[in-house]
């Protein structure tokens, strides 16, 4: 009998399609040559980290003795770091967070998992909007809670309020929303957020308990054409905001993020206390000290978004020429293309086997009939791939 738990057996059998593709891409690069593989599979930032971030790390090493830098601390992080983040949010969004409302986490992933640890019991339901980042399902099932999916609403992919209402019931504990969105690249407008907030308010009254909105916002800074990302906590009191510096500063391997609990949320202080414990018992203990001391020095330094914007424009023009339909992305670094066949997996396999292009099937985001292109790659990769998209599209005419 295997030592592996049943839950892990299940995870191993359904290992992430995207991670598998990423590994395949590496093998293909060895086999065919790196320049002949067009890997659009993973959202790994391709723009340089702002040099100020690396400088900040060096400064922290120079400024601190080993005890002030390398010791244990509160599980939610250094008070100075949390206060600096609260001030930054208050300045930008007119909010009134205090340090106690911010918990430093090991990226947005850890922020979401910690929030779910605080909020959910087995059998509780957490609602997500398709297409969605499939890890949510794994995060939710960690605690025996159940994922309820609101079906996709093409072509805008703005959630349909009626479908959302239907997904809520007396067991709903939380809702996860991702803005700007992976995989569509859309940015939910202020009106869309107001509608979601209205449905939640109504459901809280109907079911007689708080429903928390976990906003997953690692792409908040990656927006184009002057589009504004609504500050969701300003529209709904029971909001827990998961943020990460992974994408905005091109530091995903460093694992720096936080969860901001709206100070006006029901049981805000108890949730914050719970978060410290969640971070501890999930085994993170605290977000690494070096990162916390460095990040406060560079809170306003983001990567050069214009690089992604140029990639986006080149790609959109190329897909237009190829006659492929897609959702116009205003944010993140993803583009969601309608496949000219309903079988997105077949399309993705064909792209891989015949053209050495790695495109993530929409089914991996609970939305068949589409593929996701992660355009956080070198510009040259996109330019050289455009004729291949044309040839691929031509095969379906
Ligand atoms: N949420 C979404 C929608 C993502 O796309 C990702 C990473 O790709 C994450 C969360 C995890 O981000 P982090 O690296 O900050 O944990």
CSV table of C-alpha atoms and ligand atoms in Angstrom, one decimal:
chain,number,residue,atom,x,y,z
A,1,UNK,CA,0.0,0.0,0.0
A,2,UNK,CA,1.3,3.4,-0.9
A,3,UNK,CA,2.4,5.9,1.8
A,4,UNK,CA,0.9,8.7,-0.2
A,5,UNK,CA,-2.4,10.2,1.1
A,6,UNK,CA,-5.5,9.8,-1.0
A,7,UNK,CA,-5.8,13.6,-1.3
A,8,UNK,CA,-2.2,13.7,-2.6
A,9,UNK,CA,-2.8,10.8,-4.9
A,10,UNK,CA,-5.6,12.8,-6.5
A,11,UNK,CA,-3.4,15.9,-6.8
A,12,UNK,CA,-0.6,13.8,-8.4
A,13,UNK,CA,-3.0,12.3,-10.9
A,14,UNK,CA,-4.3,15.8,-11.9
A,15,UNK,CA,-1.0,17.6,-11.8
A,16,UNK,CA,-1.2,21.1,-13.1
A,17,UNK,CA,-1.5,21.2,-16.9
A,18,UNK,CA,0.4,24.4,-17.0
A,19,UNK,CA,3.3,23.2,-14.9
A,20,UNK,CA,3.4,20.0,-17.0
A,21,UNK,CA,3.6,22.2,-20.2
A,22,UNK,CA,6.3,24.4,-18.7
A,23,UNK,CA,8.4,21.2,-18.0
A,24,UNK,CA,7.6,19.9,-21.5
A,25,UNK,CA,8.8,23.3,-22.9
A,26,UNK,CA,12.1,22.9,-21.2
A,27,UNK,CA,12.6,19.4,-22.7
A,28,UNK,CA,11.5,20.7,-26.1
A,29,UNK,CA,14.1,23.5,-25.9
A,30,UNK,CA,16.8,20.9,-25.5
A,31,UNK,CA,15.5,18.8,-28.3
A,32,UNK,CA,14.7,21.5,-30.9
A,33,UNK,CA,16.8,24.4,-29.7
A,34,UNK,CA,15.5,27.2,-27.4
A,35,UNK,CA,14.9,29.6,-30.3
A,36,UNK,CA,12.6,27.1,-32.0
A,37,UNK,CA,10.2,26.7,-29.0
A,38,UNK,CA,7.5,29.3,-28.4
A,39,UNK,CA,6.6,28.9,-24.8
A,40,UNK,CA,3.5,30.9,-23.9
A,41,UNK,CA,2.5,28.6,-21.1
A,42,UNK,CA,3.5,30.1,-17.8
A,43,UNK,CA,2.9,33.5,-16.3
A,44,UNK,CA,6.6,34.0,-15.4
A,45,UNK,CA,7.4,37.7,-15.6
A,46,UNK,CA,9.9,38.6,-18.4
A,47,UNK,CA,10.7,42.2,-17.6
A,48,UNK,CA,13.7,43.1,-15.4
A,49,UNK,CA,13.2,43.5,-11.6
A,50,UNK,CA,13.6,47.3,-10.8
A,51,UNK,CA,17.3,47.8,-9.9
A,52,UNK,CA,16.1,49.6,-6.8
A,53,UNK,CA,14.8,46.3,-5.4
A,54,UNK,CA,18.3,44.6,-5.7
A,55,UNK,CA,19.8,47.8,-4.2
A,56,UNK,CA,17.3,47.6,-1.3
A,57,UNK,CA,18.4,44.0,-0.5
A,58,UNK,CA,22.0,45.1,-0.4
A,59,UNK,CA,21.2,48.0,1.8
A,60,UNK,CA,19.2,45.8,4.2
A,61,UNK,CA,22.2,43.5,4.5
A,62,UNK,CA,24.5,46.4,5.2
A,63,UNK,CA,22.2,48.2,7.6
A,64,UNK,CA,21.2,45.4,9.9
A,65,UNK,CA,23.1,43.2,12.3
A,66,UNK,CA,22.4,39.5,12.2
A,67,UNK,CA,20.0,39.5,15.2
A,68,UNK,CA,17.8,42.4,13.8
A,69,UNK,CA,17.7,40.7,10.4
A,70,UNK,CA,17.6,37.0,10.9
A,71,UNK,CA,15.5,36.4,14.0
A,72,UNK,CA,11.9,35.2,14.4
A,73,UNK,CA,9.2,37.9,14.5
A,74,UNK,CA,5.4,38.2,14.8
A,75,UNK,CA,3.8,35.6,12.4
A,76,UNK,CA,2.1,38.4,10.5
A,77,UNK,CA,5.4,40.2,9.9
A,78,UNK,CA,7.3,43.3,11.0
A,79,UNK,CA,5.1,46.1,12.4
A,80,UNK,CA,7.1,48.7,10.4
A,81,UNK,CA,6.6,46.8,7.1
A,82,UNK,CA,2.8,46.3,7.7
A,83,UNK,CA,2.5,50.0,8.7
A,84,UNK,CA,4.3,51.1,5.5
A,85,UNK,CA,2.0,49.0,3.4
A,86,UNK,CA,-1.1,50.2,5.1
A,87,UNK,CA,0.1,53.9,4.6
A,88,UNK,CA,0.8,53.2,1.0
A,89,UNK,CA,-2.7,51.7,0.4
A,90,UNK,CA,-4.3,54.6,2.3
A,91,UNK,CA,-2.5,57.1,0.2
A,92,UNK,CA,-3.4,55.5,-3.1
A,93,UNK,CA,-7.0,54.4,-2.3
A,94,UNK,CA,-8.3,56.6,0.5
A,95,UNK,CA,-8.6,53.6,2.7
A,96,UNK,CA,-7.9,53.5,6.5
A,97,UNK,CA,-5.9,50.3,7.1
A,98,UNK,CA,-3.7,50.2,10.1
A,99,UNK,CA,-0.7,47.9,10.5
A,100,UNK,CA,-2.8,45.3,12.4
A,101,UNK,CA,-5.0,44.8,9.2
A,102,UNK,CA,-2.0,43.7,7.1
A,103,UNK,CA,-0.5,40.3,7.3
A,104,UNK,CA,2.7,39.7,5.3
A,105,UNK,CA,2.5,36.4,3.3
A,106,UNK,CA,4.6,34.2,1.1
A,107,UNK,CA,3.0,35.6,-2.1
A,108,UNK,CA,-0.6,36.0,-3.0
A,109,UNK,CA,-1.0,32.2,-3.0
A,110,UNK,CA,-0.2,32.0,0.7
A,111,UNK,CA,-2.4,35.0,1.4
A,112,UNK,CA,-5.4,33.2,-0.2
A,113,UNK,CA,-4.6,29.9,1.5
A,114,UNK,CA,-4.3,31.7,4.9
A,115,UNK,CA,-7.6,33.5,4.4
A,116,UNK,CA,-9.3,30.2,3.6
A,117,UNK,CA,-7.7,28.6,6.6
A,118,UNK,CA,-9.2,31.3,8.8
A,119,UNK,CA,-12.7,31.3,7.2
A,120,UNK,CA,-13.6,27.8,6.1
A,121,UNK,CA,-14.7,24.5,7.7
A,122,UNK,CA,-15.3,21.3,5.9
A,123,UNK,CA,-18.4,21.5,3.7
A,124,UNK,CA,-18.3,25.3,3.5
A,125,UNK,CA,-18.6,26.6,0.0
A,126,UNK,CA,-16.3,29.1,-1.8
A,127,UNK,CA,-17.4,30.6,-5.1
A,128,UNK,CA,-15.1,31.3,-8.0
A,129,UNK,CA,-15.9,32.8,-11.4
A,130,UNK,CA,-14.8,30.7,-14.5
A,131,UNK,CA,-12.5,31.0,-16.2
A,132,UNK,CA,-10.3,30.9,-13.1
A,133,UNK,CA,-6.8,30.2,-11.8
A,134,UNK,CA,-7.2,26.5,-11.2
A,135,UNK,CA,-5.1,26.5,-8.0
A,136,UNK,CA,-8.1,28.0,-6.3
A,137,UNK,CA,-9.7,24.6,-6.2
A,138,UNK,CA,-6.6,23.0,-4.6
A,139,UNK,CA,-6.4,25.9,-2.1
A,140,UNK,CA,-10.1,25.5,-1.1
A,141,UNK,CA,-10.0,21.7,-0.8
A,142,UNK,CA,-7.0,21.9,1.6
A,143,UNK,CA,-9.6,22.6,4.3
A,144,UNK,CA,-12.4,20.3,3.1
A,145,UNK,CA,-14.3,23.2,1.7
A,146,UNK,CA,-16.1,23.0,-1.7
A,147,UNK,CA,-15.5,25.0,-4.8
A,148,UNK,CA,-18.6,26.3,-6.5
A,149,UNK,CA,-18.1,27.6,-10.0
A,150,UNK,CA,-20.0,30.4,-11.7
A,151,UNK,CA,-20.0,29.5,-15.4
A,152,UNK,CA,-18.1,31.6,-17.9
A,153,UNK,CA,-19.9,34.5,-19.5
A,154,UNK,CA,-18.4,35.0,-22.9
A,155,UNK,CA,-17.6,37.2,-24.8
A,156,UNK,CA,-17.1,39.8,-22.1
A,157,UNK,CA,-16.3,37.4,-19.2
A,158,UNK,CA,-17.9,39.9,-16.8
A,159,UNK,CA,-19.8,37.6,-14.3
A,160,UNK,CA,-23.5,37.4,-14.9
A,161,UNK,CA,-25.2,38.7,-11.7
A,162,UNK,CA,-28.0,36.1,-12.0
A,163,UNK,CA,-25.6,33.2,-12.4
A,164,UNK,CA,-23.6,34.6,-9.4
A,165,UNK,CA,-26.8,34.8,-7.3
A,166,UNK,CA,-27.6,31.2,-8.2
A,167,UNK,CA,-24.2,30.0,-7.0
A,168,UNK,CA,-24.7,31.5,-3.5
A,169,UNK,CA,-26.4,29.6,-0.6
A,170,UNK,CA,-26.5,29.2,3.1
A,171,UNK,CA,-23.1,27.3,3.0
A,172,UNK,CA,-21.3,30.1,1.1
A,173,UNK,CA,-18.5,31.4,3.2
A,174,UNK,CA,-16.3,33.3,0.7
A,175,UNK,CA,-16.0,34.3,-2.9
A,176,UNK,CA,-12.7,34.7,-4.8
A,177,UNK,CA,-12.4,37.3,-7.5
A,178,UNK,CA,-9.2,37.9,-9.5
A,179,UNK,CA,-8.8,41.4,-11.0
A,180,UNK,CA,-7.0,42.0,-13.5
A,181,UNK,CA,-7.8,38.5,-14.5
A,182,UNK,CA,-5.8,35.4,-15.3
A,183,UNK,CA,-6.5,33.9,-17.9
A,184,UNK,CA,-8.6,36.5,-19.8
A,185,UNK,CA,-6.6,39.7,-19.1
A,186,UNK,CA,-9.9,41.6,-18.6
A,187,UNK,CA,-10.2,44.2,-15.8
A,188,UNK,CA,-13.6,44.2,-14.1
A,189,UNK,CA,-15.0,47.7,-14.3
A,190,UNK,CA,-16.4,49.7,-11.4
A,191,UNK,CA,-19.9,48.8,-12.6
A,192,UNK,CA,-19.1,45.1,-12.6
A,193,UNK,CA,-17.7,45.3,-9.0
A,194,UNK,CA,-20.7,47.3,-7.8
A,195,UNK,CA,-23.0,44.6,-9.2
A,196,UNK,CA,-21.0,41.8,-7.5
A,197,UNK,CA,-21.1,43.8,-4.2
A,198,UNK,CA,-24.9,44.2,-4.5
A,199,UNK,CA,-25.4,40.5,-5.0
A,200,UNK,CA,-23.2,39.8,-2.0
A,201,UNK,CA,-25.0,42.3,0.2
A,202,UNK,CA,-28.3,40.7,-0.7
A,203,UNK,CA,-27.0,37.2,0.0
A,204,UNK,CA,-25.6,38.2,3.4
A,205,UNK,CA,-29.1,39.5,4.3
A,206,UNK,CA,-30.9,36.4,2.9
A,207,UNK,CA,-28.6,33.8,4.5
A,208,UNK,CA,-28.0,35.8,7.7
A,209,UNK,CA,-24.2,35.6,7.9
A,210,UNK,CA,-21.1,37.3,6.5
A,211,UNK,CA,-19.8,36.3,3.1
A,212,UNK,CA,-16.2,37.4,2.5
A,213,UNK,CA,-14.8,38.6,-0.8
A,214,UNK,CA,-11.2,37.5,-1.3
A,215,UNK,CA,-9.8,39.7,-4.0
A,216,UNK,CA,-6.8,38.2,-5.7
A,217,UNK,CA,-4.8,41.2,-7.1
A,218,UNK,CA,-1.3,40.2,-8.1
A,219,UNK,CA,-1.8,42.0,-11.5
A,220,UNK,CA,-3.1,45.2,-10.1
A,221,UNK,CA,-0.2,47.3,-11.4
A,222,UNK,CA,-0.2,45.6,-14.9
A,223,UNK,CA,-2.8,47.6,-16.8
A,224,UNK,CA,-2.8,49.3,-20.2
A,225,UNK,CA,-4.4,52.3,-22.0
A,226,UNK,CA,-5.0,54.1,-18.8
A,227,UNK,CA,-7.6,51.6,-17.5
A,228,UNK,CA,-8.3,51.9,-13.8
A,229,UNK,CA,-8.5,48.9,-11.5
A,230,UNK,CA,-11.3,49.5,-9.0
A,231,UNK,CA,-10.3,49.3,-5.4
A,232,UNK,CA,-12.8,46.6,-4.5
A,233,UNK,CA,-12.6,47.0,-0.8
A,234,UNK,CA,-14.1,50.5,-1.3
A,235,UNK,CA,-17.3,48.8,-2.6
A,236,UNK,CA,-17.7,45.9,-0.3
A,237,UNK,CA,-16.9,46.0,3.4
A,238,UNK,CA,-16.2,42.3,3.9
A,239,UNK,CA,-13.2,42.3,1.6
A,240,UNK,CA,-9.8,40.5,2.2
A,241,UNK,CA,-7.3,41.7,-0.4
A,242,UNK,CA,-4.6,39.2,-1.5
A,243,UNK,CA,-1.7,41.1,-3.0
A,244,UNK,CA,1.7,40.0,-4.4
A,245,UNK,CA,4.8,41.8,-5.6
A,246,UNK,CA,5.6,38.7,-7.8
A,247,UNK,CA,4.3,40.2,-11.1
A,248,UNK,CA,4.5,44.0,-10.5
A,249,UNK,CA,8.2,43.8,-9.5
A,250,UNK,CA,9.1,40.6,-11.4
A,251,UNK,CA,10.1,38.8,-8.2
A,252,UNK,CA,7.9,35.7,-8.2
A,253,UNK,CA,10.6,33.4,-6.8
A,254,UNK,CA,11.1,35.7,-3.8
A,255,UNK,CA,7.5,35.1,-2.5
A,256,UNK,CA,6.5,38.5,-1.2
A,257,UNK,CA,2.9,39.4,-0.6
A,258,UNK,CA,0.3,40.3,1.9
A,259,UNK,CA,-3.3,40.0,2.9
A,260,UNK,CA,-5.1,43.3,3.8
A,261,UNK,CA,-8.3,42.8,5.9
A,262,UNK,CA,-10.7,45.7,5.5
A,263,UNK,CA,-10.8,47.4,8.9
A,264,UNK,CA,-14.6,47.7,8.5
A,265,UNK,CA,-15.1,44.0,7.8
A,266,UNK,CA,-17.2,41.9,10.2
A,267,UNK,CA,-14.8,40.4,12.9
A,268,UNK,CA,-11.9,42.2,11.2
A,269,UNK,CA,-9.6,42.0,14.3
A,270,UNK,CA,-10.4,38.3,14.9
A,271,UNK,CA,-9.7,37.5,11.3
A,272,UNK,CA,-6.3,39.3,11.6
A,273,UNK,CA,-5.5,37.3,14.7
A,274,UNK,CA,-6.5,34.2,12.9
A,275,UNK,CA,-4.3,35.1,10.0
A,276,UNK,CA,-1.1,35.2,12.1
A,277,UNK,CA,-2.0,31.7,13.4
A,278,UNK,CA,-2.8,30.5,9.9
A,279,UNK,CA,0.5,31.6,8.6
A,280,UNK,CA,2.2,29.8,11.5
A,281,UNK,CA,0.3,26.5,11.4
A,282,UNK,CA,0.5,26.3,7.6
A,283,UNK,CA,4.2,26.1,8.2
A,284,UNK,CA,5.4,29.4,6.8
A,285,UNK,CA,5.9,30.9,10.3
A,286,UNK,CA,6.5,34.3,8.8
A,287,UNK,CA,7.2,35.9,5.5
A,288,UNK,CA,11.1,36.1,5.1
A,289,UNK,CA,12.7,38.9,7.0
A,290,UNK,CA,15.0,40.1,4.3
A,291,UNK,CA,12.2,40.6,1.8
A,292,UNK,CA,10.0,42.5,4.4
A,293,UNK,CA,12.8,44.9,5.2
A,294,UNK,CA,13.7,45.5,1.5
A,295,UNK,CA,10.2,45.8,0.1
A,296,UNK,CA,9.3,48.9,2.2
A,297,UNK,CA,12.1,50.8,0.5
A,298,UNK,CA,10.6,50.3,-3.0
A,299,UNK,CA,6.9,50.2,-2.6
A,300,UNK,CA,6.5,52.6,-5.6
A,301,UNK,CA,8.9,50.9,-7.9
A,302,UNK,CA,7.3,48.7,-10.5
A,303,UNK,CA,8.6,46.9,-13.5
A,304,UNK,CA,8.3,48.5,-16.9
A,305,UNK,CA,4.7,47.8,-18.0
A,306,UNK,CA,5.3,49.3,-21.4
A,307,UNK,CA,7.2,46.2,-22.4
A,308,UNK,CA,4.2,44.0,-21.8
A,309,UNK,CA,2.0,46.6,-23.5
A,310,UNK,CA,4.1,46.5,-26.7
A,311,UNK,CA,4.0,42.7,-26.7
A,312,UNK,CA,0.2,42.8,-26.2
A,313,UNK,CA,-0.2,45.2,-29.2
A,314,UNK,CA,2.0,43.1,-31.5
A,315,UNK,CA,0.2,40.0,-30.5
A,316,UNK,CA,-3.3,41.5,-31.0
A,317,UNK,CA,-2.3,42.8,-34.5
A,318,UNK,CA,-0.9,39.3,-35.4
A,319,UNK,CA,-4.0,37.5,-34.2
A,320,UNK,CA,-6.2,39.9,-36.1
A,321,UNK,CA,-4.3,39.1,-39.2
A,322,UNK,CA,-4.6,35.4,-38.5
A,323,UNK,CA,-8.3,35.8,-38.2
A,324,UNK,CA,-8.4,34.5,-34.6
A,325,UNK,CA,-10.9,36.0,-32.2
A,326,UNK,CA,-9.9,36.9,-28.7
A,327,UNK,CA,-11.0,38.9,-25.6
A,328,UNK,CA,-9.3,42.3,-25.7
A,329,UNK,CA,-7.0,42.3,-22.6
A,330,UNK,CA,-6.7,45.5,-20.5
A,331,UNK,CA,-4.5,44.0,-17.9
A,332,UNK,CA,-2.2,41.2,-16.7
A,333,UNK,CA,-0.1,39.6,-19.4
A,334,UNK,CA,-2.5,37.1,-20.8
A,335,UNK,CA,-4.6,36.9,-23.9
A,336,UNK,CA,-7.5,34.5,-24.2
A,337,UNK,CA,-8.1,33.3,-27.7
A,338,UNK,CA,-11.2,31.6,-29.0
A,339,UNK,CA,-10.2,28.3,-30.6
A,340,UNK,CA,-11.6,27.7,-34.1
A,341,UNK,CA,-12.6,24.3,-32.9
A,342,UNK,CA,-14.5,23.5,-29.7
A,343,UNK,CA,-11.7,21.1,-28.7
A,344,UNK,CA,-9.2,23.5,-27.1
A,345,UNK,CA,-7.0,20.6,-26.0
A,346,UNK,CA,-6.7,19.3,-29.6
A,347,UNK,CA,-5.9,22.9,-30.7
A,348,UNK,CA,-3.2,23.2,-28.0
A,349,UNK,CA,-1.7,19.8,-28.8
A,350,UNK,CA,-1.6,20.7,-32.5
A,351,UNK,CA,0.1,24.0,-31.7
A,352,UNK,CA,2.7,22.1,-29.6
A,353,UNK,CA,3.4,19.2,-31.8
A,354,UNK,CA,3.4,20.9,-35.2
A,355,UNK,CA,4.5,24.4,-34.4
A,356,UNK,CA,6.3,24.0,-31.1
A,357,UNK,CA,4.0,26.6,-29.6
A,358,UNK,CA,2.9,26.1,-26.0
A,359,UNK,CA,-0.6,27.5,-25.4
A,360,UNK,CA,-2.6,26.7,-22.3
A,361,UNK,CA,-6.0,25.1,-23.0
A,362,UNK,CA,-8.9,27.0,-21.6
A,363,UNK,CA,-10.2,23.7,-20.0
A,364,UNK,CA,-7.3,24.2,-17.5
A,365,UNK,CA,-9.2,27.3,-16.4
A,366,UNK,CA,-12.7,25.7,-16.5
A,367,UNK,CA,-13.4,27.3,-19.8
A,368,UNK,CA,-13.1,25.1,-22.9
A,369,UNK,CA,-13.1,26.5,-26.3
A,370,UNK,CA,-10.3,29.0,-25.6
A,371,UNK,CA,-6.5,28.9,-25.2
A,372,UNK,CA,-4.4,31.3,-23.0
A,373,UNK,CA,-1.3,33.0,-24.4
A,374,UNK,CA,1.0,34.3,-21.7
A,375,UNK,CA,2.8,37.1,-23.5
A,376,UNK,CA,5.3,37.7,-20.8
A,377,UNK,CA,8.0,36.6,-23.2
A,378,UNK,CA,10.7,38.2,-25.3
A,379,UNK,CA,9.2,40.4,-28.1
A,380,UNK,CA,11.2,38.5,-30.6
A,381,UNK,CA,9.4,35.2,-29.6
A,382,UNK,CA,6.0,36.8,-30.3
A,383,UNK,CA,7.2,38.3,-33.6
A,384,UNK,CA,8.5,35.0,-34.8
A,385,UNK,CA,5.4,33.1,-33.6
A,386,UNK,CA,2.9,35.3,-35.6
A,387,UNK,CA,3.3,33.5,-38.9
A,388,UNK,CA,2.8,30.2,-37.0
A,389,UNK,CA,-0.5,31.5,-35.6
A,390,UNK,CA,-1.5,32.2,-39.2
A,391,UNK,CA,-0.6,28.8,-40.4
A,392,UNK,CA,-2.3,27.2,-37.4
A,393,UNK,CA,-5.5,29.2,-37.9
A,394,UNK,CA,-5.4,28.3,-41.6
A,395,UNK,CA,-5.6,24.6,-40.8
A,396,UNK,CA,-9.2,25.1,-39.4
A,397,UNK,CA,-10.6,27.0,-42.4
B,1,LIG,N1,-3.4,34.4,-8.3
B,1,LIG,C1,-3.3,34.4,-9.7
B,1,LIG,C2,-4.5,34.7,-10.5
B,1,LIG,C3,-2.1,34.0,-10.3
B,1,LIG,O1,-2.0,34.1,-11.6
B,1,LIG,C4,-0.9,33.7,-9.5
B,1,LIG,C5,0.3,33.3,-10.1
B,1,LIG,O2,0.5,33.2,-11.3
B,1,LIG,C6,-1.1,33.7,-8.1
B,1,LIG,C7,-2.3,34.0,-7.6
B,1,LIG,C8,0.0,33.4,-7.2
B,1,LIG,O3,0.9,34.5,-7.1
B,1,LIG,P1,2.1,34.5,-6.1
B,1,LIG,O4,3.3,34.2,-6.9
B,1,LIG,O5,2.1,35.9,-5.5
B,1,LIG,O6,1.9,33.5,-5.0
